[in-house]
Amino acid sequence: MNIADNLRLVQEDIPKGVKLVAVSKTKPNELILEAYKAGQRCFGENKPQELSRKHQELNKDIEWHMIGHLQTNKVKYIAPFVALIHAVDSLKLLKQIDKEAAKHHRCIDFLFQVHIAQEESKFGFNAEELVALIDSEEFKTLEHVNPVGLMGMATFTEDEDQVRAEFKSLTKLFQRLKENQFSTHPHFKEISMGMSGDFKIAIEEGSTMVRVGSSIFGARNYAGISG
Ligand SMILES: *Cc1c(COP(=O)(O)O)cnc(C)c1O
């Protein structure tokens, strides 16, 4: 199997209206180009410097998404070009994105990361924290960031019912925000959930954007040379 075949198989499971973010983290440009030649234009990375380098080296019509935890001091590497930041998990980070976006006369689209998994994680808001942030005066002053939806990661488990319940909880929170805090905000419409192991369940539960890596590019090897 090559990357074009893998991509085609993944796409067969993704309905129109759901966006595929091909997660190319740790993978070399040659492999990304294979997916590009097969028609893929949206790629996700989780390291700001690697993302910036690939943006410089590869075709300029690629839409680059920052998908993982983002440190405040690294926003500067991606602010000039990033299409979407998936995992905003603090007001501090959001203020930094706003500041860097302003320098480049941009308004950067982002998703709030919500902690839906049972697993312990440092990252992501719970519902109450997120509502409080959105209702805060400070949030309303930010002019160079555009909230377009929510992102979440389910627990890494074989238990499909649990994964489904966690995705359901993200969709429910999205709907609550859409009806209240973002009722006059048509751009708030994305639910980024689903990875190689669980994207079919995520789509059934309302995902509009799936982040798929290993099913397209093969397993990642962090220890050795990437690729
Ligand atoms: C690596 C990663 C993915 C893709 O994971 P796969 O299991 O390889 O599909 C999706 N989302 C985030 C945030 C990731 O870090």
Short mmCIF file of C-alpha atoms and ligand atoms in Angstrom, two decimals:
data_model
loop_
_atom_site.label_atom_id
_atom_site.label_comp_id
_atom_site.label_asym_id
_atom_site.label_seq_id
_atom_site.Cartn_x
_atom_site.Cartn_y
_atom_site.Cartn_z
CA MET A 1 0.00 0.00 0.00
CA ASN A 2 1.18 3.48 -0.76
CA ILE A 3 0.06 6.81 0.59
CA ALA A 4 -2.29 7.57 -2.31
CA ASP A 5 -4.08 4.24 -1.72
CA ASN A 6 -4.26 4.82 2.04
CA LEU A 7 -5.65 8.29 1.45
CA ARG A 8 -8.31 6.97 -0.90
CA LEU A 9 -9.40 4.34 1.64
CA VAL A 10 -9.67 6.91 4.41
CA GLN A 11 -11.60 9.29 2.16
CA GLU A 12 -14.12 6.55 1.37
CA ASP A 13 -15.12 6.61 5.04
CA ILE A 14 -15.46 10.39 5.20
CA PRO A 15 -18.69 11.97 3.95
CA LYS A 16 -18.77 15.26 2.07
CA GLY A 17 -18.93 18.11 4.54
CA VAL A 18 -16.42 16.50 6.90
CA LYS A 19 -12.92 17.85 6.43
CA LEU A 20 -9.88 15.57 6.42
CA VAL A 21 -6.79 16.98 8.12
CA ALA A 22 -3.90 14.70 7.12
CA VAL A 23 -1.63 14.56 10.15
CA SER A 24 1.91 14.61 8.79
CA LYS A 25 3.85 15.19 12.01
CA THR A 26 7.33 13.57 12.02
CA LYS A 27 6.92 12.68 8.31
CA PRO A 28 9.38 13.98 5.67
CA ASN A 29 8.41 16.28 2.81
CA GLU A 30 8.60 13.45 0.23
CA LEU A 31 5.74 11.59 1.91
CA ILE A 32 3.67 14.75 2.32
CA LEU A 33 4.18 15.40 -1.39
CA GLU A 34 2.77 11.95 -2.20
CA ALA A 35 -0.44 12.88 -0.41
CA TYR A 36 -0.37 16.30 -2.06
CA LYS A 37 -0.08 14.75 -5.51
CA ALA A 38 -3.05 12.53 -4.65
CA GLY A 39 -5.07 15.70 -4.06
CA GLN A 40 -4.75 16.33 -0.32
CA ARG A 41 -4.34 20.03 0.53
CA CYS A 42 -4.91 20.21 4.28
CA PHE A 43 -2.19 18.98 6.65
CA GLY A 44 -1.81 19.01 10.42
CA GLU A 45 1.36 19.23 12.50
CA ASN A 46 1.97 19.47 16.24
CA LYS A 47 5.41 21.12 16.44
CA PRO A 48 5.48 24.84 15.54
CA GLN A 49 9.04 24.91 14.16
CA GLU A 50 8.48 21.78 12.06
CA LEU A 51 5.22 23.27 10.82
CA SER A 52 6.96 26.52 9.86
CA ARG A 53 9.75 24.70 8.04
CA LYS A 54 7.36 22.52 6.06
CA HIS A 55 5.26 25.57 5.18
CA GLN A 56 8.37 27.24 3.76
CA GLU A 57 9.55 24.19 1.86
CA LEU A 58 6.30 22.85 0.42
CA ASN A 59 3.62 24.08 -1.99
CA LYS A 60 2.04 27.37 -1.04
CA ASP A 61 -1.53 26.21 -1.61
CA ILE A 62 -1.31 23.83 1.36
CA GLU A 63 -3.57 24.71 4.28
CA TRP A 64 -1.60 24.11 7.48
CA HIS A 65 -3.29 23.29 10.79
CA MET A 66 -1.61 23.33 14.20
CA ILE A 67 -3.22 20.37 15.94
CA GLY A 68 -1.46 19.72 19.25
CA HIS A 69 -0.71 21.55 22.47
CA LEU A 70 0.81 24.93 21.66
CA GLN A 71 3.22 26.75 23.95
CA THR A 72 2.72 30.51 24.21
CA ASN A 73 6.34 31.29 23.29
CA LYS A 74 6.03 29.33 20.02
CA VAL A 75 2.97 31.05 18.56
CA LYS A 76 5.31 33.40 16.67
CA TYR A 77 6.56 30.60 14.40
CA ILE A 78 3.12 29.90 12.93
CA ALA A 79 1.22 33.19 13.25
CA PRO A 80 2.10 34.46 9.73
CA PHE A 81 0.44 31.58 7.87
CA VAL A 82 -1.43 29.04 10.02
CA ALA A 83 -4.99 28.32 8.80
CA LEU A 84 -6.40 26.90 12.03
CA ILE A 85 -5.16 26.34 15.58
CA HIS A 86 -6.99 23.30 16.97
CA ALA A 87 -6.07 23.23 20.62
CA VAL A 88 -6.49 26.53 22.45
CA ASP A 89 -6.53 25.54 26.10
CA SER A 90 -5.96 28.79 28.01
CA LEU A 91 -6.78 32.50 27.88
CA LYS A 92 -3.06 33.20 28.12
CA LEU A 93 -2.44 31.29 24.87
CA LEU A 94 -5.38 32.98 23.17
CA LYS A 95 -4.07 36.44 24.11
CA GLN A 96 -0.68 35.56 22.65
CA ILE A 97 -2.25 34.33 19.40
CA ASP A 98 -4.23 37.59 19.25
CA LYS A 99 -1.06 39.62 19.73
CA GLU A 100 0.96 37.73 17.10
CA ALA A 101 -1.95 37.76 14.63
CA ALA A 102 -2.20 41.55 15.00
CA LYS A 103 1.48 41.91 14.05
CA HIS A 104 0.70 40.18 10.76
CA HIS A 105 -2.61 42.02 10.26
CA ARG A 106 -4.44 38.72 10.44
CA CYS A 107 -7.37 37.24 12.30
CA ILE A 108 -6.51 33.64 13.18
CA ASP A 109 -9.21 30.93 13.32
CA PHE A 110 -9.01 28.66 16.34
CA LEU A 111 -10.85 25.89 18.22
CA PHE A 112 -11.18 25.59 21.97
CA GLN A 113 -9.82 22.28 23.22
CA VAL A 114 -12.27 20.60 25.57
CA HIS A 115 -11.22 17.85 27.95
CA ILE A 116 -13.68 15.05 27.19
CA ALA A 117 -11.57 11.96 27.96
CA GLN A 118 -11.67 10.08 31.23
CA GLU A 119 -7.89 9.96 31.10
CA GLU A 120 -5.96 12.50 33.11
CA SER A 121 -4.72 15.32 30.94
CA LYS A 122 -3.30 18.72 31.61
CA PHE A 123 -4.90 20.07 28.48
CA GLY A 124 -8.37 21.27 27.64
CA PHE A 125 -11.19 23.17 29.33
CA ASN A 126 -14.18 21.67 31.07
CA ALA A 127 -17.58 23.09 30.14
CA GLU A 128 -17.85 25.53 33.04
CA GLU A 129 -14.35 26.93 32.55
CA LEU A 130 -15.01 27.43 28.86
CA VAL A 131 -18.34 29.19 29.34
CA ALA A 132 -16.74 31.49 31.93
CA LEU A 133 -13.92 32.34 29.53
CA ILE A 134 -16.27 33.10 26.64
CA ASP A 135 -18.46 35.26 28.89
CA SER A 136 -15.47 37.22 30.22
CA GLU A 137 -14.87 40.84 29.27
CA GLU A 138 -11.27 40.06 28.42
CA PHE A 139 -12.28 37.52 25.78
CA LYS A 140 -14.54 40.06 24.11
CA THR A 141 -11.66 42.50 23.64
CA LEU A 142 -9.66 40.09 21.44
CA GLU A 143 -9.98 41.25 17.83
CA HIS A 144 -7.47 39.12 15.95
CA VAL A 145 -8.75 35.66 16.85
CA ASN A 146 -11.86 33.98 15.52
CA PRO A 147 -13.46 31.07 17.42
CA VAL A 148 -14.72 28.56 14.85
CA GLY A 149 -15.55 25.62 17.11
CA LEU A 150 -14.37 22.94 19.52
CA MET A 151 -11.78 20.18 19.50
CA GLY A 152 -11.55 17.10 21.67
CA MET A 153 -9.72 13.80 22.03
CA ALA A 154 -11.41 10.66 23.31
CA THR A 155 -9.83 8.25 25.74
CA PHE A 156 -7.37 5.82 24.15
CA THR A 157 -9.39 2.65 24.75
CA GLU A 158 -10.95 -0.32 22.95
CA ASP A 159 -14.27 0.53 24.62
CA GLU A 160 -16.29 1.99 21.75
CA ASP A 161 -19.20 2.95 24.00
CA GLN A 162 -16.93 5.11 26.10
CA VAL A 163 -15.37 6.77 23.04
CA ARG A 164 -18.84 7.41 21.64
CA ALA A 165 -20.08 8.89 24.91
CA GLU A 166 -17.10 11.24 25.04
CA PHE A 167 -17.64 12.44 21.48
CA LYS A 168 -21.35 12.91 22.26
CA SER A 169 -20.43 15.15 25.18
CA LEU A 170 -18.35 17.38 22.89
CA THR A 171 -21.18 17.71 20.37
CA LYS A 172 -23.60 18.52 23.18
CA LEU A 173 -21.36 21.28 24.52
CA PHE A 174 -20.89 22.62 20.99
CA GLN A 175 -24.68 22.83 20.55
CA ARG A 176 -25.10 24.55 23.90
CA LEU A 177 -22.53 27.21 22.98
CA LYS A 178 -23.98 27.58 19.50
CA GLU A 179 -27.44 28.28 20.95
CA ASN A 180 -26.19 30.68 23.60
CA GLN A 181 -22.74 32.30 23.53
CA PHE A 182 -22.26 31.99 19.75
CA SER A 183 -25.85 32.30 18.50
CA THR A 184 -24.92 35.30 16.34
CA HIS A 185 -21.62 33.81 15.18
CA PRO A 186 -22.08 31.81 11.95
CA HIS A 187 -18.38 30.91 11.80
CA PHE A 188 -18.70 28.86 14.98
CA LYS A 189 -19.48 25.58 13.21
CA GLU A 190 -16.62 23.09 13.57
CA ILE A 191 -16.22 20.05 15.79
CA SER A 192 -12.71 18.63 15.40
CA MET A 193 -12.82 15.08 16.71
CA GLY A 194 -11.67 11.70 15.47
CA MET A 195 -8.24 10.19 14.72
CA SER A 196 -7.13 7.03 12.88
CA GLY A 197 -8.58 4.70 15.51
CA ASP A 198 -11.90 6.41 16.12
CA PHE A 199 -12.82 8.79 13.30
CA LYS A 200 -15.76 6.70 12.09
CA ILE A 201 -17.42 6.91 15.51
CA ALA A 202 -16.56 10.62 15.68
CA ILE A 203 -18.30 11.27 12.34
CA GLU A 204 -21.39 9.39 13.53
CA GLU A 205 -21.41 11.66 16.57
CA GLY A 206 -21.20 14.93 14.64
CA SER A 207 -17.56 15.56 13.79
CA THR A 208 -16.98 18.11 11.02
CA MET A 209 -13.20 17.68 10.94
CA VAL A 210 -11.12 14.54 11.47
CA ARG A 211 -7.37 14.49 12.15
CA VAL A 212 -5.95 11.31 10.63
CA GLY A 213 -2.24 10.44 10.67
CA SER A 214 -1.13 6.82 10.87
CA SER A 215 -3.92 5.43 8.64
CA ILE A 216 -2.53 7.61 5.83
CA PHE A 217 1.21 7.81 6.49
CA GLY A 218 1.82 4.63 8.49
CA ALA A 219 2.96 4.36 12.08
CA ARG A 220 5.22 7.07 13.43
CA ASN A 221 8.70 6.32 14.63
CA TYR A 222 9.71 8.87 17.26
CA ALA A 223 12.91 7.14 18.27
CA GLY A 224 14.69 6.97 14.93
CA ILE A 225 14.85 9.17 11.89
CA SER A 226 11.30 10.22 11.09
CA GLY A 227 9.59 8.63 8.14
C1 LIG B 1 -1.04 12.67 16.22
C2 LIG B 1 -2.35 13.31 16.38
C3 LIG B 1 -3.45 12.91 15.59
C4 LIG B 1 -3.40 11.77 14.58
O1 LIG B 1 -3.28 10.54 15.24
P1 LIG B 1 -3.36 9.15 14.40
O2 LIG B 1 -3.75 8.17 15.44
O3 LIG B 1 -2.00 8.91 13.84
O4 LIG B 1 -4.38 9.32 13.35
C5 LIG B 1 -4.65 13.60 15.76
N1 LIG B 1 -4.76 14.61 16.64
C6 LIG B 1 -3.74 15.03 17.40
C7 LIG B 1 -3.95 16.16 18.34
C8 LIG B 1 -2.51 14.39 17.31
O5 LIG B 1 -1.50 14.81 18.08
#
